[in-house]
mmCIF file of C-alpha atoms and ligand atoms in Angstrom:
data_model
loop_
_atom_site.group_PDB
_atom_site.id
_atom_site.type_symbol
_atom_site.label_atom_id
_atom_site.label_comp_id
_atom_site.label_asym_id
_atom_site.label_seq_id
_atom_site.Cartn_x
_atom_site.Cartn_y
_atom_site.Cartn_z
ATOM 1 C CA MET A 271 0.000 0.000 0.000
ATOM 2 C CA ALA A 272 1.394 3.371 -0.961
ATOM 3 C CA SER A 273 2.175 5.985 1.664
ATOM 4 C CA PRO A 274 -0.759 8.247 2.482
ATOM 5 C CA ARG A 275 1.577 11.244 2.438
ATOM 6 C CA LEU A 276 2.104 13.005 -0.832
ATOM 7 C CA ASP A 277 5.574 13.075 -2.221
ATOM 8 C CA ARG A 278 6.728 16.175 -4.026
ATOM 9 C CA SER A 279 6.226 14.933 -7.583
ATOM 10 C CA SER A 280 2.668 13.859 -6.788
ATOM 11 C CA MET A 281 1.926 17.262 -5.343
ATOM 12 C CA ILE A 282 3.218 18.937 -8.478
ATOM 13 C CA ARG A 283 1.185 16.623 -10.667
ATOM 14 C CA LEU A 284 -1.959 17.131 -8.674
ATOM 15 C CA ALA A 285 -1.423 20.892 -8.728
ATOM 16 C CA ALA A 286 -1.144 20.644 -12.498
ATOM 17 C CA VAL A 287 -4.400 18.713 -12.691
ATOM 18 C CA LEU A 288 -6.158 21.273 -10.525
ATOM 19 C CA PHE A 289 -4.754 24.072 -12.636
ATOM 20 C CA ALA A 290 -6.054 22.343 -15.757
ATOM 21 C CA VAL A 291 -9.413 21.779 -14.121
ATOM 22 C CA THR A 292 -9.892 25.408 -13.217
ATOM 23 C CA THR A 293 -8.700 26.756 -16.548
ATOM 24 C CA VAL A 294 -10.010 24.289 -19.151
ATOM 25 C CA SER A 295 -13.218 23.085 -17.565
ATOM 26 C CA CYS A 296 -15.530 23.740 -20.498
ATOM 27 C CA PRO A 297 -18.940 22.073 -20.527
ATOM 28 C CA ALA A 298 -19.208 22.370 -24.295
ATOM 29 C CA ALA A 299 -15.950 20.495 -24.830
ATOM 30 C CA LEU A 300 -16.841 17.840 -22.288
ATOM 31 C CA ALA A 301 -20.205 17.279 -23.918
ATOM 32 C CA GLN A 302 -18.353 15.901 -26.933
ATOM 33 C CA GLU A 303 -16.948 13.129 -24.801
ATOM 34 C CA ARG A 304 -18.548 9.867 -23.828
ATOM 35 C CA ALA A 305 -20.330 10.212 -20.466
ATOM 36 C CA LEU A 306 -18.775 7.814 -17.969
ATOM 37 C CA ILE A 307 -19.574 6.665 -14.470
ATOM 38 C CA ASP A 308 -16.584 6.005 -12.220
ATOM 39 C CA THR A 309 -17.603 3.291 -9.778
ATOM 40 C CA HIS A 310 -14.482 3.297 -7.625
ATOM 41 C CA ILE A 311 -13.700 6.614 -5.917
ATOM 42 C CA HIS A 312 -12.562 7.127 -2.322
ATOM 43 C CA TYR A 313 -12.405 10.510 -0.613
ATOM 44 C CA SER A 314 -10.654 9.535 2.587
ATOM 45 C CA HIS A 315 -9.570 11.805 5.432
ATOM 46 C CA ASP A 316 -6.047 12.404 4.198
ATOM 47 C CA ALA A 317 -7.363 13.866 0.921
ATOM 48 C CA TRP A 318 -9.745 16.437 2.420
ATOM 49 C CA GLU A 319 -7.219 19.175 3.182
ATOM 50 C CA MET A 320 -5.187 18.886 0.012
ATOM 51 C CA LEU A 321 -8.280 18.604 -2.165
ATOM 52 C CA PRO A 322 -11.273 20.347 -0.550
ATOM 53 C CA PRO A 323 -14.738 18.962 -1.451
ATOM 54 C CA ALA A 324 -15.562 21.538 -4.115
ATOM 55 C CA GLN A 325 -12.252 20.914 -5.871
ATOM 56 C CA ALA A 326 -12.597 17.152 -5.595
ATOM 57 C CA LEU A 327 -15.970 17.455 -7.285
ATOM 58 C CA GLU A 328 -14.370 19.588 -9.988
ATOM 59 C CA VAL A 329 -11.786 16.851 -10.661
ATOM 60 C CA LEU A 330 -14.604 14.333 -11.154
ATOM 61 C CA ARG A 331 -16.678 16.609 -13.366
ATOM 62 C CA ALA A 332 -13.694 17.740 -15.423
ATOM 63 C CA ALA A 333 -13.001 14.096 -16.276
ATOM 64 C CA GLY A 334 -16.384 14.135 -18.018
ATOM 65 C CA LEU A 335 -18.040 11.825 -15.507
ATOM 66 C CA SER A 336 -21.806 11.916 -15.154
ATOM 67 C CA ARG A 337 -21.781 10.221 -11.735
ATOM 68 C CA ALA A 338 -19.272 8.734 -9.299
ATOM 69 C CA PHE A 339 -19.614 5.957 -6.719
ATOM 70 C CA VAL A 340 -17.820 7.240 -3.612
ATOM 71 C CA SER A 341 -16.831 5.381 -0.437
ATOM 72 C CA SER A 342 -14.452 6.828 2.123
ATOM 73 C CA SER A 343 -12.488 6.243 5.320
ATOM 74 C CA SER A 344 -14.317 7.717 7.178
ATOM 75 C CA ASP A 345 -17.731 8.031 5.609
ATOM 76 C CA GLU A 346 -17.587 11.741 6.413
ATOM 77 C CA GLY A 347 -15.617 12.219 3.184
ATOM 78 C CA THR A 348 -18.416 10.698 1.105
ATOM 79 C CA GLN A 349 -20.969 12.856 2.918
ATOM 80 C CA LYS A 350 -18.949 16.030 2.209
ATOM 81 C CA LEU A 351 -19.178 15.350 -1.533
ATOM 82 C CA TYR A 352 -22.755 14.048 -1.424
ATOM 83 C CA ALA A 353 -23.906 17.247 0.321
ATOM 84 C CA LEU A 354 -22.528 19.299 -2.568
ATOM 85 C CA ALA A 355 -23.880 17.126 -5.412
ATOM 86 C CA PRO A 356 -26.519 14.569 -4.388
ATOM 87 C CA ASP A 357 -27.456 13.894 -7.991
ATOM 88 C CA PHE A 358 -23.838 13.204 -8.989
ATOM 89 C CA ILE A 359 -22.376 11.331 -6.025
ATOM 90 C CA VAL A 360 -23.583 7.762 -5.432
ATOM 91 C CA PRO A 361 -22.868 7.183 -1.732
ATOM 92 C CA VAL A 362 -21.419 3.811 -0.756
ATOM 93 C CA LEU A 363 -20.846 3.070 2.919
ATOM 94 C CA ARG A 364 -17.338 1.982 3.825
ATOM 95 C CA PRO A 365 -16.847 0.007 7.033
ATOM 96 C CA TYR A 366 -13.559 1.849 7.703
ATOM 97 C CA ARG A 367 -13.330 4.894 9.949
ATOM 98 C CA ARG A 368 -9.690 5.590 9.121
ATOM 99 C CA ARG A 369 -6.886 4.294 6.966
ATOM 100 C CA GLY A 370 -5.433 1.007 8.147
ATOM 101 C CA GLU A 371 -8.637 -0.822 9.087
ATOM 102 C CA LEU A 372 -8.730 -2.896 5.920
ATOM 103 C CA SER A 373 -7.167 -5.959 7.541
ATOM 104 C CA THR A 374 -8.828 -5.638 10.965
ATOM 105 C CA TRP A 375 -12.428 -4.497 10.327
ATOM 106 C CA MET A 376 -13.823 -8.020 10.047
ATOM 107 C CA HIS A 377 -12.832 -8.676 13.664
ATOM 108 C CA ASP A 378 -14.281 -5.430 15.008
ATOM 109 C CA GLU A 379 -17.919 -5.607 16.081
ATOM 110 C CA THR A 380 -18.161 -1.853 16.590
ATOM 111 C CA VAL A 381 -18.147 -1.602 12.774
ATOM 112 C CA ILE A 382 -21.675 -3.027 12.755
ATOM 113 C CA ASP A 383 -23.108 -0.293 15.013
ATOM 114 C CA MET A 384 -21.608 2.330 12.748
ATOM 115 C CA LEU A 385 -23.024 0.704 9.587
ATOM 116 C CA GLU A 386 -26.484 0.183 11.086
ATOM 117 C CA SER A 387 -26.855 3.726 12.343
ATOM 118 C CA ARG A 388 -25.636 5.283 9.096
ATOM 119 C CA LEU A 389 -27.817 3.050 6.908
ATOM 120 C CA ALA A 390 -30.863 4.011 8.946
ATOM 121 C CA ALA A 391 -30.107 7.699 8.570
ATOM 122 C CA SER A 392 -29.158 8.406 4.969
ATOM 123 C CA PRO A 393 -29.212 6.801 1.524
ATOM 124 C CA TYR A 394 -26.520 4.401 0.352
ATOM 125 C CA ALA A 395 -26.373 2.313 -2.802
ATOM 126 C CA GLY A 396 -23.955 -0.192 -1.323
ATOM 127 C CA ILE A 397 -21.642 -1.264 1.479
ATOM 128 C CA GLY A 398 -17.937 -1.207 0.677
ATOM 129 C CA GLU A 399 -15.407 -1.067 -0.665
ATOM 130 C CA PHE A 400 -14.202 -3.561 1.925
ATOM 131 C CA HIS A 401 -11.376 -6.077 1.771
ATOM 132 C CA VAL A 402 -12.009 -9.707 2.602
ATOM 133 C CA PHE A 403 -10.224 -12.875 1.560
ATOM 134 C CA GLY A 404 -10.900 -16.594 1.829
ATOM 135 C CA ALA A 405 -12.578 -17.931 4.959
ATOM 136 C CA ASP A 406 -12.682 -14.471 6.587
ATOM 137 C CA ALA A 407 -15.837 -13.904 4.511
ATOM 138 C CA ASP A 408 -17.660 -16.193 6.947
ATOM 139 C CA LEU A 409 -16.714 -14.245 10.097
ATOM 140 C CA PRO A 410 -19.704 -12.911 12.087
ATOM 141 C CA VAL A 411 -19.031 -9.235 11.259
ATOM 142 C CA VAL A 412 -18.921 -9.986 7.520
ATOM 143 C CA ARG A 413 -22.069 -12.118 7.790
ATOM 144 C CA ARG A 414 -23.874 -9.205 9.390
ATOM 145 C CA VAL A 415 -22.736 -6.953 6.538
ATOM 146 C CA VAL A 416 -24.238 -9.419 4.050
ATOM 147 C CA GLU A 417 -27.498 -9.399 6.046
ATOM 148 C CA LEU A 418 -27.600 -5.612 6.040
ATOM 149 C CA ALA A 419 -27.084 -5.496 2.275
ATOM 150 C CA GLY A 420 -29.950 -7.984 1.869
ATOM 151 C CA GLN A 421 -32.178 -6.059 4.227
ATOM 152 C CA TYR A 422 -31.675 -2.791 2.321
ATOM 153 C CA GLY A 423 -31.425 -4.323 -1.168
ATOM 154 C CA ILE A 424 -28.064 -2.627 -1.725
ATOM 155 C CA PHE A 425 -24.880 -4.072 -3.215
ATOM 156 C CA LEU A 426 -21.588 -5.133 -1.665
ATOM 157 C CA HIS A 427 -18.449 -3.562 -3.135
ATOM 158 C CA ALA A 428 -15.998 -6.333 -2.300
ATOM 159 C CA HIS A 429 -12.247 -6.304 -2.817
ATOM 160 C CA ALA A 430 -12.076 -10.062 -2.511
ATOM 161 C CA ASP A 431 -10.627 -13.213 -3.958
ATOM 162 C CA ALA A 432 -12.927 -15.639 -5.766
ATOM 163 C CA GLU A 433 -13.182 -17.830 -2.680
ATOM 164 C CA ALA A 434 -14.507 -14.968 -0.550
ATOM 165 C CA VAL A 435 -17.002 -14.025 -3.300
ATOM 166 C CA GLU A 436 -18.251 -17.636 -3.277
ATOM 167 C CA ARG A 437 -18.640 -17.531 0.487
ATOM 168 C CA LEU A 438 -20.580 -14.249 0.383
ATOM 169 C CA PHE A 439 -23.007 -15.624 -2.219
ATOM 170 C CA ALA A 440 -23.383 -18.836 -0.188
ATOM 171 C CA GLN A 441 -24.719 -16.718 2.673
ATOM 172 C CA ASP A 442 -27.294 -15.017 0.444
ATOM 173 C CA PRO A 443 -27.529 -15.920 -3.258
ATOM 174 C CA ASP A 444 -29.795 -12.894 -3.873
ATOM 175 C CA ILE A 445 -27.132 -10.425 -2.818
ATOM 176 C CA ARG A 446 -25.573 -8.254 -5.531
ATOM 177 C CA ILE A 447 -21.786 -7.971 -5.513
ATOM 178 C CA LEU A 448 -19.664 -5.414 -7.327
ATOM 179 C CA TRP A 449 -16.336 -7.211 -7.478
ATOM 180 C CA ALA A 450 -13.644 -4.578 -6.985
ATOM 181 C CA HIS A 451 -10.851 -4.709 -9.579
ATOM 182 C CA SER A 452 -12.561 -7.798 -11.046
ATOM 183 C CA GLY A 453 -10.789 -9.639 -8.245
ATOM 184 C CA PHE A 454 -7.365 -8.828 -9.751
ATOM 185 C CA THR A 455 -7.713 -12.142 -11.520
ATOM 186 C CA GLY A 456 -7.492 -13.125 -15.184
ATOM 187 C CA PRO A 457 -10.243 -13.156 -17.819
ATOM 188 C CA ASN A 458 -10.795 -16.920 -17.635
ATOM 189 C CA ARG A 459 -11.407 -16.929 -13.909
ATOM 190 C CA ILE A 460 -13.629 -13.823 -14.155
ATOM 191 C CA ARG A 461 -15.610 -15.561 -16.916
ATOM 192 C CA GLN A 462 -16.144 -18.640 -14.716
ATOM 193 C CA MET A 463 -17.365 -16.502 -11.826
ATOM 194 C CA LEU A 464 -19.746 -14.415 -13.974
ATOM 195 C CA ALA A 465 -21.165 -17.548 -15.574
ATOM 196 C CA VAL A 466 -22.025 -19.044 -12.190
ATOM 197 C CA HIS A 467 -23.230 -15.891 -10.395
ATOM 198 C CA ASP A 468 -25.924 -13.843 -12.153
ATOM 199 C CA ASN A 469 -25.709 -11.169 -9.446
ATOM 200 C CA LEU A 470 -21.985 -10.626 -9.823
ATOM 201 C CA GLN A 471 -20.722 -7.465 -11.514
ATOM 202 C CA ALA A 472 -17.148 -6.287 -11.677
ATOM 203 C CA ASP A 473 -15.304 -2.994 -11.754
ATOM 204 C CA LEU A 474 -12.179 -2.464 -13.824
ATOM 205 C CA ALA A 475 -10.404 -0.057 -11.476
ATOM 206 C CA PHE A 476 -6.616 -0.214 -11.437
ATOM 207 C CA ARG A 477 -6.570 -2.736 -14.260
ATOM 208 C CA GLY A 478 -4.668 -1.407 -17.217
ATOM 209 C CA GLU A 479 -3.374 -4.627 -18.704
ATOM 210 C CA PHE A 480 -6.416 -5.501 -20.805
ATOM 211 C CA ALA A 481 -5.957 -2.705 -23.343
ATOM 212 C CA GLN A 482 -3.129 -0.914 -25.033
ATOM 213 C CA GLY A 483 -3.327 2.076 -27.343
ATOM 214 C CA GLY A 484 -7.130 1.846 -27.425
ATOM 215 C CA LYS A 485 -7.058 -1.824 -28.494
ATOM 216 C CA LEU A 486 -8.443 -4.498 -26.235
ATOM 217 C CA ASN A 487 -6.661 -7.736 -25.567
ATOM 218 C CA PRO A 488 -8.760 -10.330 -27.509
ATOM 219 C CA SER A 489 -9.687 -12.502 -24.525
ATOM 220 C CA TRP A 490 -10.858 -9.464 -22.528
ATOM 221 C CA ARG A 491 -12.744 -8.109 -25.538
ATOM 222 C CA GLN A 492 -14.619 -11.398 -25.851
ATOM 223 C CA LEU A 493 -15.348 -11.332 -22.127
ATOM 224 C CA PHE A 494 -16.897 -7.843 -22.422
ATOM 225 C CA LEU A 495 -18.940 -8.947 -25.461
ATOM 226 C CA ASP A 496 -20.185 -12.070 -23.667
ATOM 227 C CA PHE A 497 -21.046 -10.253 -20.413
ATOM 228 C CA PRO A 498 -21.825 -6.664 -21.486
ATOM 229 C CA GLU A 499 -24.034 -5.960 -18.487
ATOM 230 C CA ARG A 500 -21.508 -6.997 -15.855
ATOM 231 C CA PHE A 501 -18.585 -4.575 -16.155
ATOM 232 C CA MET A 502 -18.064 -0.990 -15.055
ATOM 233 C CA THR A 503 -15.199 1.466 -15.218
ATOM 234 C CA GLY A 504 -13.423 2.968 -12.214
ATOM 235 C CA THR A 505 -10.239 4.580 -10.939
ATOM 236 C CA ASP A 506 -9.684 3.728 -7.229
ATOM 237 C CA THR A 507 -8.392 6.846 -5.480
ATOM 238 C CA TYR A 508 -6.994 4.808 -2.583
ATOM 239 C CA THR A 509 -4.410 7.460 -1.750
ATOM 240 C CA PRO A 510 -4.720 11.230 -2.215
ATOM 241 C CA GLU A 511 -2.267 11.273 -5.113
ATOM 242 C CA ARG A 512 -4.485 8.814 -7.013
ATOM 243 C CA TRP A 513 -6.921 11.671 -7.599
ATOM 244 C CA TYR A 514 -4.705 12.777 -10.472
ATOM 245 C CA ALA A 515 -5.498 9.443 -12.150
ATOM 246 C CA VAL A 516 -9.249 10.118 -12.413
ATOM 247 C CA ALA A 517 -8.955 12.058 -15.668
ATOM 248 C CA ASP A 518 -6.304 9.640 -17.023
ATOM 249 C CA THR A 519 -8.586 6.680 -16.287
ATOM 250 C CA ALA A 520 -11.498 8.352 -18.072
ATOM 251 C CA THR A 521 -9.315 9.018 -21.130
ATOM 252 C CA PHE A 522 -7.979 5.454 -21.074
ATOM 253 C CA SER A 523 -11.523 4.055 -20.707
ATOM 254 C CA ARG A 524 -12.880 6.124 -23.598
ATOM 255 C CA GLY A 525 -10.042 4.765 -25.708
ATOM 256 C CA TRP A 526 -10.713 1.063 -25.215
ATOM 257 C CA LEU A 527 -14.508 1.457 -25.041
ATOM 258 C CA ALA A 528 -14.299 2.741 -28.622
ATOM 259 C CA ASP A 529 -12.954 -0.703 -29.565
ATOM 260 C CA LEU A 530 -16.335 -2.234 -28.615
ATOM 261 C CA PRO A 531 -19.742 -2.024 -30.315
ATOM 262 C CA GLU A 532 -21.400 1.228 -29.252
ATOM 263 C CA LYS A 533 -24.146 -0.513 -27.300
ATOM 264 C CA VAL A 534 -21.646 -2.512 -25.233
ATOM 265 C CA ALA A 535 -19.463 0.558 -24.693
ATOM 266 C CA THR A 536 -22.441 2.542 -23.389
ATOM 267 C CA LEU A 537 -23.363 -0.245 -20.990
ATOM 268 C CA ILE A 538 -19.859 -0.643 -19.568
ATOM 269 C CA GLY A 539 -19.014 3.060 -19.538
ATOM 270 C CA HIS A 540 -22.297 4.311 -18.158
ATOM 271 C CA ASP A 541 -25.558 2.381 -18.120
ATOM 272 C CA ASN A 542 -24.509 -0.564 -15.937
ATOM 273 C CA GLY A 543 -23.386 1.786 -13.182
ATOM 274 C CA SER A 544 -26.454 3.939 -13.568
ATOM 275 C CA ALA A 545 -28.842 0.976 -13.336
ATOM 276 C CA LEU A 546 -26.994 -0.487 -10.340
ATOM 277 C CA ALA A 547 -27.091 2.833 -8.469
ATOM 278 C CA ASP A 548 -30.726 3.624 -9.307
ATOM 279 C CA ARG A 549 -32.019 0.241 -8.329
ATOM 280 C CA ALA A 550 -30.039 0.088 -5.090
ATOM 281 C CA LEU A 551 -31.038 3.615 -4.047
ATOM 282 C CA ALA A 552 -34.699 2.851 -4.758
ATOM 283 C CA ASN A 553 -34.376 -0.325 -2.684
ATOM 284 C CA TRP A 554 -32.776 1.648 0.136
ATOM 285 C CA SER A 555 -35.701 4.111 0.047
ATOM 286 C CA ALA A 556 -38.282 1.340 0.133
ATOM 287 C CA ALA A 557 -36.488 -0.492 2.976
ATOM 288 C CA GLN A 558 -36.050 2.673 4.969
ATOM 289 C CA ALA A 559 -39.730 3.554 4.501
ATOM 290 C CA SER A 560 -40.959 0.168 5.610
ATOM 291 C CA GLN A 561 -38.626 0.179 8.630
ATOM 292 C CA SER A 562 -39.463 3.664 9.822
ATOM 293 C CA GLY A 563 -43.158 3.026 9.195
ATOM 294 C CA THR A 564 -43.677 6.758 9.015
ATOM 295 C CA SER A 565 -43.154 7.756 5.437
ATOM 296 C CA CYS A 566 -42.857 6.171 2.057
ATOM 297 C CA VAL A 567 -39.882 8.007 0.607
ATOM 298 C CA ALA A 568 -39.606 6.103 -2.643
ATOM 299 C CA ASP A 569 -40.348 9.313 -4.515
ATOM 300 C CA ALA A 570 -37.099 10.801 -3.242
ATOM 301 C CA GLN A 571 -35.204 9.223 -6.122
ATOM 302 C CA GLN A 572 -34.513 11.873 -8.707
ATOM 303 C CA ARG A 573 -33.849 9.374 -11.443
ATOM 304 C CA ALA A 574 -37.052 7.486 -10.947
ATOM 305 C CA ILE A 575 -40.299 8.232 -12.776
ATOM 306 C CA ARG A 576 -42.882 9.384 -10.285
ATOM 307 C CA LEU A 577 -46.569 8.729 -10.996
ATOM 308 C CA GLN A 578 -49.157 10.566 -8.966
ATOM 309 C CA GLY A 579 -52.674 9.170 -8.604
ATOM 310 C CA ALA A 580 -55.657 10.315 -6.546
ATOM 311 C CA ASP A 581 -54.686 8.338 -3.440
ATOM 312 C CA ASN A 582 -51.339 6.742 -4.275
ATOM 313 C CA ILE A 583 -47.883 7.410 -5.612
ATOM 314 C CA ALA A 584 -45.872 4.929 -7.645
ATOM 315 C CA VAL A 585 -42.204 5.201 -8.494
ATOM 316 C CA ILE A 586 -40.878 3.345 -11.522
ATOM 317 C CA ILE A 587 -37.224 2.527 -12.077
ATOM 318 C CA LEU A 588 -36.696 1.381 -15.645
ATOM 319 C CA ASP A 589 -34.232 -1.440 -16.235
ATOM 320 C CA PRO A 590 -32.133 -0.563 -18.152
ATOM 321 C CA SER A 591 -32.658 3.108 -17.372
ATOM 322 C CA ALA A 592 -32.423 4.115 -21.044
ATOM 323 C CA VAL A 593 -35.234 2.564 -23.088
ATOM 324 C CA ALA A 594 -34.525 1.913 -26.766
ATOM 325 C CA VAL A 595 -37.052 1.275 -29.528
ATOM 326 C CA GLY A 596 -37.538 -2.436 -30.161
ATOM 327 C CA GLU A 597 -35.720 -3.590 -27.054
ATOM 328 C CA VAL A 598 -37.303 -5.491 -24.210
ATOM 329 C CA PHE A 599 -36.976 -3.868 -20.817
ATOM 330 C CA GLY A 600 -38.247 -4.275 -17.282
ATOM 331 C CA ALA A 601 -39.269 -2.010 -14.451
ATOM 332 C CA ASP A 602 -39.142 -2.054 -10.670
ATOM 333 C CA ILE A 603 -42.102 -0.333 -9.078
ATOM 334 C CA VAL A 604 -42.595 0.912 -5.530
ATOM 335 C CA ALA A 605 -46.156 1.888 -4.634
ATOM 336 C CA CYS A 606 -47.075 4.056 -1.668
ATOM 337 C CA ARG A 607 -50.323 5.461 -0.283
ATOM 338 C CA ALA A 608 -50.608 9.237 -0.401
ATOM 339 C CA ASP A 609 -50.468 9.290 3.413
ATOM 340 C CA GLY A 610 -46.990 7.748 3.270
ATOM 341 C CA SER A 611 -47.895 4.183 4.172
ATOM 342 C CA THR A 612 -47.054 1.243 1.914
ATOM 343 C CA PHE A 613 -49.596 0.234 -0.739
ATOM 344 C CA GLU A 614 -50.756 -3.300 0.061
ATOM 345 C CA GLY A 615 -52.953 -4.127 -2.947
ATOM 346 C CA ASP A 616 -52.230 -5.529 -6.396
ATOM 347 C CA LEU A 617 -50.745 -3.808 -9.412
ATOM 348 C CA LEU A 618 -51.204 -4.109 -13.176
ATOM 349 C CA LEU A 619 -48.976 -2.350 -15.670
ATOM 350 C CA ASP A 620 -49.427 -1.721 -19.376
ATOM 351 C CA ALA A 621 -48.307 0.807 -21.982
ATOM 352 C CA THR A 622 -50.002 2.399 -24.976
ATOM 353 C CA MET A 623 -49.332 5.040 -27.629
ATOM 354 C CA PRO A 624 -52.240 7.459 -27.034
ATOM 355 C CA ALA A 625 -51.698 9.272 -30.352
ATOM 356 C CA HIS A 626 -51.882 5.985 -32.296
ATOM 357 C CA GLY A 627 -54.527 4.198 -30.241
ATOM 358 C CA HIS A 628 -52.519 1.017 -29.879
ATOM 359 C CA GLY A 629 -50.643 -0.787 -27.150
ATOM 360 C CA MET A 630 -47.541 -2.915 -27.082
ATOM 361 C CA ASN A 631 -47.063 -6.124 -29.024
ATOM 362 C CA ASN A 632 -45.637 -7.799 -25.923
ATOM 363 C CA ALA A 633 -47.387 -9.185 -22.870
ATOM 364 C CA VAL A 634 -46.123 -7.768 -19.589
ATOM 365 C CA ALA A 635 -45.611 -10.036 -16.585
ATOM 366 C CA VAL A 636 -45.911 -8.346 -13.192
ATOM 367 C CA SER A 637 -44.802 -10.060 -10.011
ATOM 368 C CA ARG A 638 -44.750 -8.901 -6.405
ATOM 369 C CA THR A 639 -41.226 -8.610 -4.997
ATOM 370 C CA GLY A 640 -42.044 -7.291 -1.540
ATOM 371 C CA SER A 641 -44.465 -5.188 0.427
ATOM 372 C CA GLY A 642 -45.616 -2.487 -2.012
ATOM 373 C CA ARG A 643 -42.907 -3.549 -4.446
ATOM 374 C CA PHE A 644 -43.382 -5.067 -7.887
ATOM 375 C CA ARG A 645 -41.383 -6.113 -10.899
ATOM 376 C CA ALA A 646 -42.668 -5.838 -14.471
ATOM 377 C CA ASP A 647 -40.904 -7.747 -17.249
ATOM 378 C CA GLY A 648 -41.412 -8.053 -20.986
ATOM 379 C CA LEU A 649 -42.063 -4.411 -21.859
ATOM 380 C CA MET A 650 -41.112 -3.336 -25.359
ATOM 381 C CA PHE A 651 -41.823 -0.110 -27.261
ATOM 382 C CA HIS A 652 -41.869 -1.200 -30.891
ATOM 383 C CA MET A 653 -41.888 2.281 -32.406
ATOM 384 C CA PRO A 654 -40.592 5.753 -31.549
ATOM 385 C CA GLY A 655 -42.913 8.408 -30.148
ATOM 386 C CA VAL A 656 -44.816 9.115 -26.952
ATOM 387 C CA TRP A 657 -45.656 6.049 -24.884
ATOM 388 C CA ARG A 658 -47.912 6.143 -21.836
ATOM 389 C CA ILE A 659 -47.166 3.767 -18.971
ATOM 390 C CA HIS A 660 -50.431 2.970 -17.258
ATOM 391 C CA ILE A 661 -50.647 1.462 -13.781
ATOM 392 C CA GLU A 662 -53.800 0.133 -12.178
ATOM 393 C CA LEU A 663 -53.810 -0.345 -8.444
ATOM 394 C CA SER A 664 -56.473 -2.498 -6.835
ATOM 395 C CA GLY A 665 -57.293 -3.277 -3.215
ATOM 396 C CA SER A 666 -58.300 -0.937 -0.409
ATOM 397 C CA SER A 667 -57.022 2.173 -2.241
ATOM 398 C CA PRO A 668 -57.690 1.599 -5.965
ATOM 399 C CA ASP A 669 -56.140 4.078 -8.355
ATOM 400 C CA GLU A 670 -54.991 4.680 -11.924
ATOM 401 C CA LEU A 671 -51.641 6.310 -12.624
ATOM 402 C CA ASN A 672 -50.053 7.390 -15.918
ATOM 403 C CA ALA A 673 -46.653 8.581 -17.061
ATOM 404 C CA ASP A 674 -45.764 9.653 -20.584
ATOM 405 C CA LEU A 675 -42.335 8.810 -21.986
ATOM 406 C CA THR A 676 -40.912 9.943 -25.287
ATOM 407 C CA VAL A 677 -38.842 7.235 -26.963
ATOM 408 C CA ARG A 678 -36.600 8.148 -29.884
HETATM 409 ZN ZN1 LIG B 959 -10.620 0.944 -3.610
#
């Protein structure tokens, strides 16, 4: 592990990056670049002074990112950034309060109190990044972390070997794991793991070996083509000086993403991260609402589509979040009564084109996934234009809710 203190050359380099950020940050120029989500950023205590929150945010934005997953030692660092840009920062809760806890946290039960109280108080998309290897994944503290992720429907960002990943899934096969650095293992092993675990996704932080000069190594390229929905880009700012690598990583990623079909590049560079964050944050909202019993806060998600009826509110998270003509998609729905309690009845979902007087060619299957929570699969908009999603709620508070979406 590199020293947390900055050496002189790093300071100079970081100063240069900051200078560039403040002088060349031009939205028009950035708009020409592929929007990326960086899923592996830390803003830990030793970075705060050197790179104050507003400047840290500038570094992320100047790299042309549209969002960043941030976890920090301590979590205060994440909260500093989240307070400035809640729509940009995806908060992930790290079990470390300071540097140096990465090999001891799994033996420290006080970590659990910290995680529980923070999860109850503010939104998180995941727990991590934490380090765990081999049989340590079955220690009681780690087991409790897996339970918490299940309870809130949020992901685990695990810096782990394949054995630990297996042990985490054995505890709860429904858990979603973002495998940090793709486990620092080779494409064949990653392929085996992805094939076995549908809920396993992997970040590519600190992995430069799979591409050179914008050309992907053939075995990695095939891996990305075979599992386009499983990979995400990231930097890993594990020491303060790594912040200068954020822009370099984005440039490197844009280079090799261009070696993939556009649809795959968009998934890996952006949409996979976006879908993971949106779904997890919606799950957190629903879990928090049902636990507090006081308010249904599902509508707090800015990226969700909010439908208002006479007596109920429904929030739809599309999956994937960008709907394309002719492509099947799904939706997660959270339904709440207008008074803030959870909707307990049944839900039907359909879509039509009001201007054309027709519906979809596909049959939609809706299933209940929890209290007031539903999943719709098999949606497909077969032509461009305005589509109306129609939801019928039945039970003690029947309602009809509509949302219009323009699909190009
Ligand atoms: Zn990391």
